[in-house]
Amino acid sequence: MQTRPFRIGVVNASSRLDPARGEAIRAWAAAAWPDGEVELVLHPALFEVHGHFGGDDPTRARAFVEYANDPHLDAIWFARGGYGACRIAEAVVPELNAHARAKRYLGYSDVGSLLAVLYKAGFPHLAHGPLAAEGSRHDATGRRAVNWLRTGDPASLEPSLLTDPRPAVAFNLSILNELVGTALEPDLSGHVLMLEEVSEAHYRLDRMMFHLTGQASIRRVAGIRLGRVSDVTPNDPEFGLTPEEIVRHWCVRSGIPYLGAADIGHDPDNKVVPFGPRG
């Protein structure tokens, strides 16, 4: 007797998802799991438009809450990043029920704002990792993401997590830099903090690290790992330091241990980093 499929709700907290990309996500899932073992359920509001955003704030908030609270969905996968999650993050938390708390949630980039406030609220199954739109472009990336959503598959994880028992989190640097000091910021004391970045000049990376590592709350982390810094915009003149040298500099200045590289980034090799303790 065939068991029911593992049903993953695909939602959007930020910028609009192009309808063609939505069709690509559906086609990829159908080809990847032709036996129906996995079903991606795309919320209709994914394709809403409101200026920059994928629907206005109430629309995006309602769609997220609807799917998070739905007992017939097993997990939540965010469709894409962009900008807008911070505008709905505080509003959705009081609306979430026990079904929402039991689900796994996966995404990164702008989604970090929502993951942060959910982590602050004690949600136990959150992770920085590939988005649904990326899965449809890169089969291995999508399967890695779905495997974590289904089972917490250790093979999907950022490799250092397999040997370091300390709690961990991962964020896009720009997103975390904007969250500190706000109502969305979770307590990261004792956590290994992994950071990645895309489409920023080196001077901006340096300035963000100055601000981030200057925060008392961030100085309580166990250490920082640096993921990939990609698509770097030009510096004129050249900044003179690599991303790793920039991060090392501010770790030394702030007394935060620098722990080395992390296998995360805005690319198909992005690995999954569950928030919180291992196990």
Coordinates of C-alpha atoms in Angstrom, one line a residue:
M1 CA 0.0 0.0 0.0
Q2 CA 1.4 3.4 -1.0
T3 CA 1.9 5.9 1.8
R4 CA 1.0 9.5 1.2
P5 CA 3.7 11.8 -0.3
F6 CA 5.8 14.0 1.8
R7 CA 4.2 17.4 1.2
I8 CA 6.3 20.5 1.2
G9 CA 4.6 23.9 1.2
V10 CA 6.5 26.5 -1.0
V11 CA 5.9 30.1 0.1
N12 CA 7.4 33.5 -0.4
A13 CA 8.3 36.1 2.3
S14 CA 10.1 38.5 0.1
S15 CA 10.3 39.4 -3.6
R16 CA 8.0 38.1 -6.3
L17 CA 8.6 34.7 -7.9
D18 CA 8.3 34.7 -11.7
P19 CA 5.5 32.4 -12.8
A20 CA 7.9 30.7 -15.2
R21 CA 10.1 29.9 -12.3
G22 CA 7.1 28.4 -10.5
E23 CA 6.4 26.1 -13.4
A24 CA 10.1 25.1 -13.5
I25 CA 9.9 24.2 -9.8
R26 CA 6.8 22.0 -10.4
A27 CA 8.4 20.3 -13.4
W28 CA 11.6 19.6 -11.6
A29 CA 9.8 18.0 -8.6
A30 CA 7.7 15.9 -10.9
A31 CA 10.8 14.6 -12.7
A32 CA 12.8 14.1 -9.5
W33 CA 10.1 12.1 -7.7
P34 CA 8.0 10.6 -10.5
D35 CA 6.5 8.1 -8.1
G36 CA 4.9 10.9 -6.1
E37 CA 7.0 10.3 -3.0
V38 CA 7.5 14.1 -2.6
E39 CA 5.0 16.7 -3.5
L40 CA 5.8 20.4 -3.7
V41 CA 2.7 22.5 -3.0
L42 CA 3.1 26.1 -4.3
H43 CA 1.0 28.7 -2.6
P44 CA -0.9 30.8 -5.2
A45 CA 0.3 34.0 -3.6
L46 CA 3.8 33.2 -4.8
F47 CA 3.1 35.1 -8.0
E48 CA 1.4 38.2 -6.5
V49 CA 3.0 41.6 -7.3
H50 CA 3.0 44.7 -5.1
G51 CA 5.8 47.0 -6.2
H52 CA 9.1 45.3 -5.3
F53 CA 7.4 42.6 -3.3
G54 CA 5.7 39.3 -4.0
G55 CA 2.3 40.7 -2.8
D56 CA 1.8 43.3 -0.2
D57 CA 2.8 42.6 3.4
P58 CA -0.5 41.2 4.6
T59 CA -0.7 38.9 1.6
R60 CA 2.7 37.4 2.2
A61 CA 2.1 37.1 5.9
R62 CA -1.2 35.3 5.4
A63 CA 0.2 32.9 2.9
F64 CA 3.1 32.0 5.2
V65 CA 0.8 31.5 8.2
E66 CA -1.7 29.5 6.2
Y67 CA 0.9 27.0 5.0
A68 CA 2.9 26.9 8.3
N69 CA -0.3 26.1 10.3
D70 CA -1.6 23.5 7.8
P71 CA -1.5 20.0 9.3
H72 CA -1.5 18.4 5.8
L73 CA 1.9 20.0 5.0
D74 CA 5.0 18.4 6.4
A75 CA 7.6 21.2 5.9
I76 CA 8.0 24.7 4.5
W77 CA 10.5 25.6 1.8
F78 CA 11.0 29.3 0.9
A79 CA 10.8 30.0 -2.9
R80 CA 13.3 32.8 -3.2
G81 CA 15.0 35.7 -1.4
G82 CA 15.2 39.4 -2.4
Y83 CA 13.8 41.7 0.2
G84 CA 10.7 41.9 2.4
A85 CA 10.8 39.2 5.0
C86 CA 11.7 41.7 7.8
R87 CA 8.4 43.5 7.1
I88 CA 6.2 40.5 8.1
A89 CA 8.4 38.7 10.6
E90 CA 7.1 40.0 13.8
A91 CA 3.4 39.9 12.7
V92 CA 3.4 36.1 11.8
V93 CA 4.8 34.7 15.0
P94 CA 1.7 35.1 17.2
E95 CA -0.4 33.5 14.5
L96 CA 1.5 30.2 14.4
N97 CA 0.1 27.0 16.0
A98 CA 1.5 23.7 17.1
H99 CA 1.5 22.3 13.6
A100 CA 3.7 25.2 12.5
R101 CA 6.1 24.6 15.4
A102 CA 6.6 21.0 14.5
K103 CA 7.6 21.7 10.8
R104 CA 11.1 22.1 9.3
Y105 CA 11.7 25.4 7.5
L106 CA 14.5 26.0 4.9
G107 CA 15.8 29.0 3.1
Y108 CA 18.4 31.7 3.3
S109 CA 19.4 35.2 2.1
D110 CA 16.5 37.6 2.9
V111 CA 14.6 34.6 4.5
G112 CA 17.2 35.0 7.4
S113 CA 15.0 37.7 8.9
L114 CA 12.1 35.3 9.3
L115 CA 14.3 32.4 10.5
A116 CA 15.8 34.7 13.1
V117 CA 12.5 35.6 14.7
L118 CA 11.3 32.0 14.6
Y119 CA 14.5 30.9 16.3
K120 CA 14.0 33.6 18.9
A121 CA 10.5 32.2 19.4
G122 CA 11.8 28.8 20.1
F123 CA 11.0 27.0 16.8
P124 CA 13.3 23.9 16.8
H125 CA 13.6 23.0 13.1
L126 CA 15.0 25.9 11.1
A127 CA 17.9 25.9 8.6
H128 CA 19.9 28.2 6.3
G129 CA 20.0 26.3 3.0
P130 CA 19.0 26.2 -0.6
L131 CA 15.8 27.9 -1.9
A132 CA 13.2 26.2 -4.0
A133 CA 13.9 28.3 -7.0
E134 CA 17.6 27.1 -6.8
G135 CA 16.5 23.5 -6.5
S136 CA 14.7 23.7 -9.9
R137 CA 17.9 25.0 -11.5
H138 CA 20.3 22.5 -9.9
D139 CA 19.0 19.0 -9.2
A140 CA 21.7 18.0 -6.6
T141 CA 21.1 21.3 -4.7
G142 CA 17.3 20.7 -4.7
R143 CA 17.7 17.1 -3.6
R144 CA 20.0 18.1 -0.8
A145 CA 17.4 20.6 0.5
V146 CA 14.5 18.1 0.2
N147 CA 16.5 15.4 2.0
W148 CA 17.0 17.7 4.9
L149 CA 13.4 18.8 5.0
R150 CA 12.3 15.1 5.0
T151 CA 14.7 13.5 7.4
G152 CA 17.3 16.0 8.6
D153 CA 19.8 14.0 6.4
P154 CA 23.3 14.5 7.8
A155 CA 24.7 14.3 4.2
S156 CA 23.0 17.6 3.5
L157 CA 24.8 19.4 6.3
E158 CA 27.7 21.9 6.2
P159 CA 30.7 19.5 7.0
S160 CA 32.0 21.2 10.2
L161 CA 28.6 20.4 11.9
L162 CA 29.5 16.7 11.8
T163 CA 32.4 17.2 14.2
D164 CA 31.6 20.4 16.1
P165 CA 28.9 19.8 18.7
R166 CA 28.3 23.4 19.5
P167 CA 25.0 25.1 18.4
A168 CA 25.3 26.9 15.1
V169 CA 23.5 29.4 12.9
A170 CA 24.1 30.8 9.5
F171 CA 23.2 34.1 7.9
N172 CA 23.8 36.3 5.0
L173 CA 26.1 39.0 6.5
S174 CA 24.0 41.9 5.2
I175 CA 20.8 40.5 6.7
L176 CA 22.3 39.7 10.1
N177 CA 24.0 43.1 10.2
E178 CA 20.6 44.8 9.8
L179 CA 18.9 42.5 12.4
V180 CA 21.2 43.2 15.4
G181 CA 19.5 45.5 17.9
T182 CA 16.0 44.9 16.5
A183 CA 13.1 42.9 17.8
L184 CA 14.1 40.1 15.4
E185 CA 17.5 39.4 16.8
P186 CA 17.8 36.0 18.6
D187 CA 20.3 35.2 21.3
L188 CA 23.3 33.7 19.6
S189 CA 25.5 33.3 22.8
G190 CA 27.7 30.3 22.5
H191 CA 26.8 29.6 18.8
V192 CA 29.1 29.1 15.9
L193 CA 28.1 31.9 13.5
M194 CA 28.5 31.2 9.8
L195 CA 28.4 34.1 7.4
E196 CA 28.2 34.4 3.6
E197 CA 27.7 37.3 1.2
V198 CA 27.0 38.2 -2.4
S199 CA 27.3 41.3 -4.6
E200 CA 29.0 43.6 -2.2
A201 CA 32.3 45.5 -2.5
H202 CA 35.1 44.7 -0.1
Y203 CA 34.8 48.0 1.6
R204 CA 31.1 47.3 2.4
L205 CA 32.1 43.8 3.8
D206 CA 34.6 45.6 6.0
R207 CA 32.1 48.1 7.2
M208 CA 29.5 45.5 8.0
M209 CA 32.0 43.4 9.9
F210 CA 33.0 46.5 11.9
H211 CA 29.4 47.1 12.9
L212 CA 28.5 43.4 13.5
T213 CA 31.5 42.6 15.6
G214 CA 31.1 45.8 17.6
Q215 CA 27.8 44.5 19.0
A216 CA 27.9 43.1 22.6
S217 CA 25.4 40.4 21.6
I218 CA 27.6 39.2 18.7
R219 CA 30.7 39.2 20.9
R220 CA 29.1 36.4 22.9
V221 CA 29.2 33.9 19.9
A222 CA 31.5 30.9 20.1
G223 CA 33.2 32.0 16.9
I224 CA 32.7 32.9 13.3
R225 CA 33.2 30.8 10.1
L226 CA 33.2 32.5 6.7
G227 CA 31.4 31.0 3.8
R228 CA 31.8 32.1 0.2
V229 CA 31.8 35.8 -0.7
S230 CA 30.7 35.8 -4.4
D231 CA 30.0 38.2 -7.2
V232 CA 32.1 40.9 -5.5
T233 CA 31.4 44.4 -7.0
P234 CA 34.5 46.4 -8.0
N235 CA 36.5 48.5 -5.5
D236 CA 38.3 51.6 -7.0
P237 CA 41.0 51.6 -5.8
E238 CA 41.5 48.0 -4.8
F239 CA 40.6 47.4 -1.2
G240 CA 43.8 45.4 -0.5
L241 CA 42.3 42.7 1.7
T242 CA 40.6 39.4 0.8
P243 CA 37.2 38.6 2.5
E244 CA 38.9 36.2 4.8
E245 CA 41.5 38.8 5.8
I246 CA 38.7 41.3 6.5
V247 CA 36.8 38.8 8.7
R248 CA 39.9 37.7 10.5
H249 CA 40.8 41.4 11.2
W250 CA 37.5 42.2 12.8
C251 CA 37.5 38.9 14.8
V252 CA 40.9 39.8 16.2
R253 CA 39.7 43.3 17.0
S254 CA 36.6 42.1 18.8
G255 CA 38.0 39.0 20.5
I256 CA 35.8 36.6 18.6
P257 CA 37.5 33.4 17.5
Y258 CA 37.9 32.9 13.8
L259 CA 37.1 29.3 13.1
G260 CA 37.9 29.0 9.4
A261 CA 35.8 28.4 6.3
A262 CA 32.2 27.3 6.0
D263 CA 30.7 25.5 3.0
I264 CA 27.8 27.9 2.4
G265 CA 27.1 30.7 -0.1
H266 CA 24.9 32.0 -2.8
D267 CA 25.7 29.1 -5.1
P268 CA 24.6 25.5 -5.9
D269 CA 27.1 24.1 -3.4
N270 CA 25.4 25.8 -0.5
K271 CA 25.1 23.3 2.3
V272 CA 22.4 23.2 5.0
V273 CA 23.0 24.7 8.5
P274 CA 20.3 23.9 11.0
F275 CA 19.9 26.5 13.7
G276 CA 20.7 25.5 17.3
P277 CA 22.2 22.5 19.0
R278 CA 23.1 19.3 17.2
G279 CA 21.1 16.2 17.6

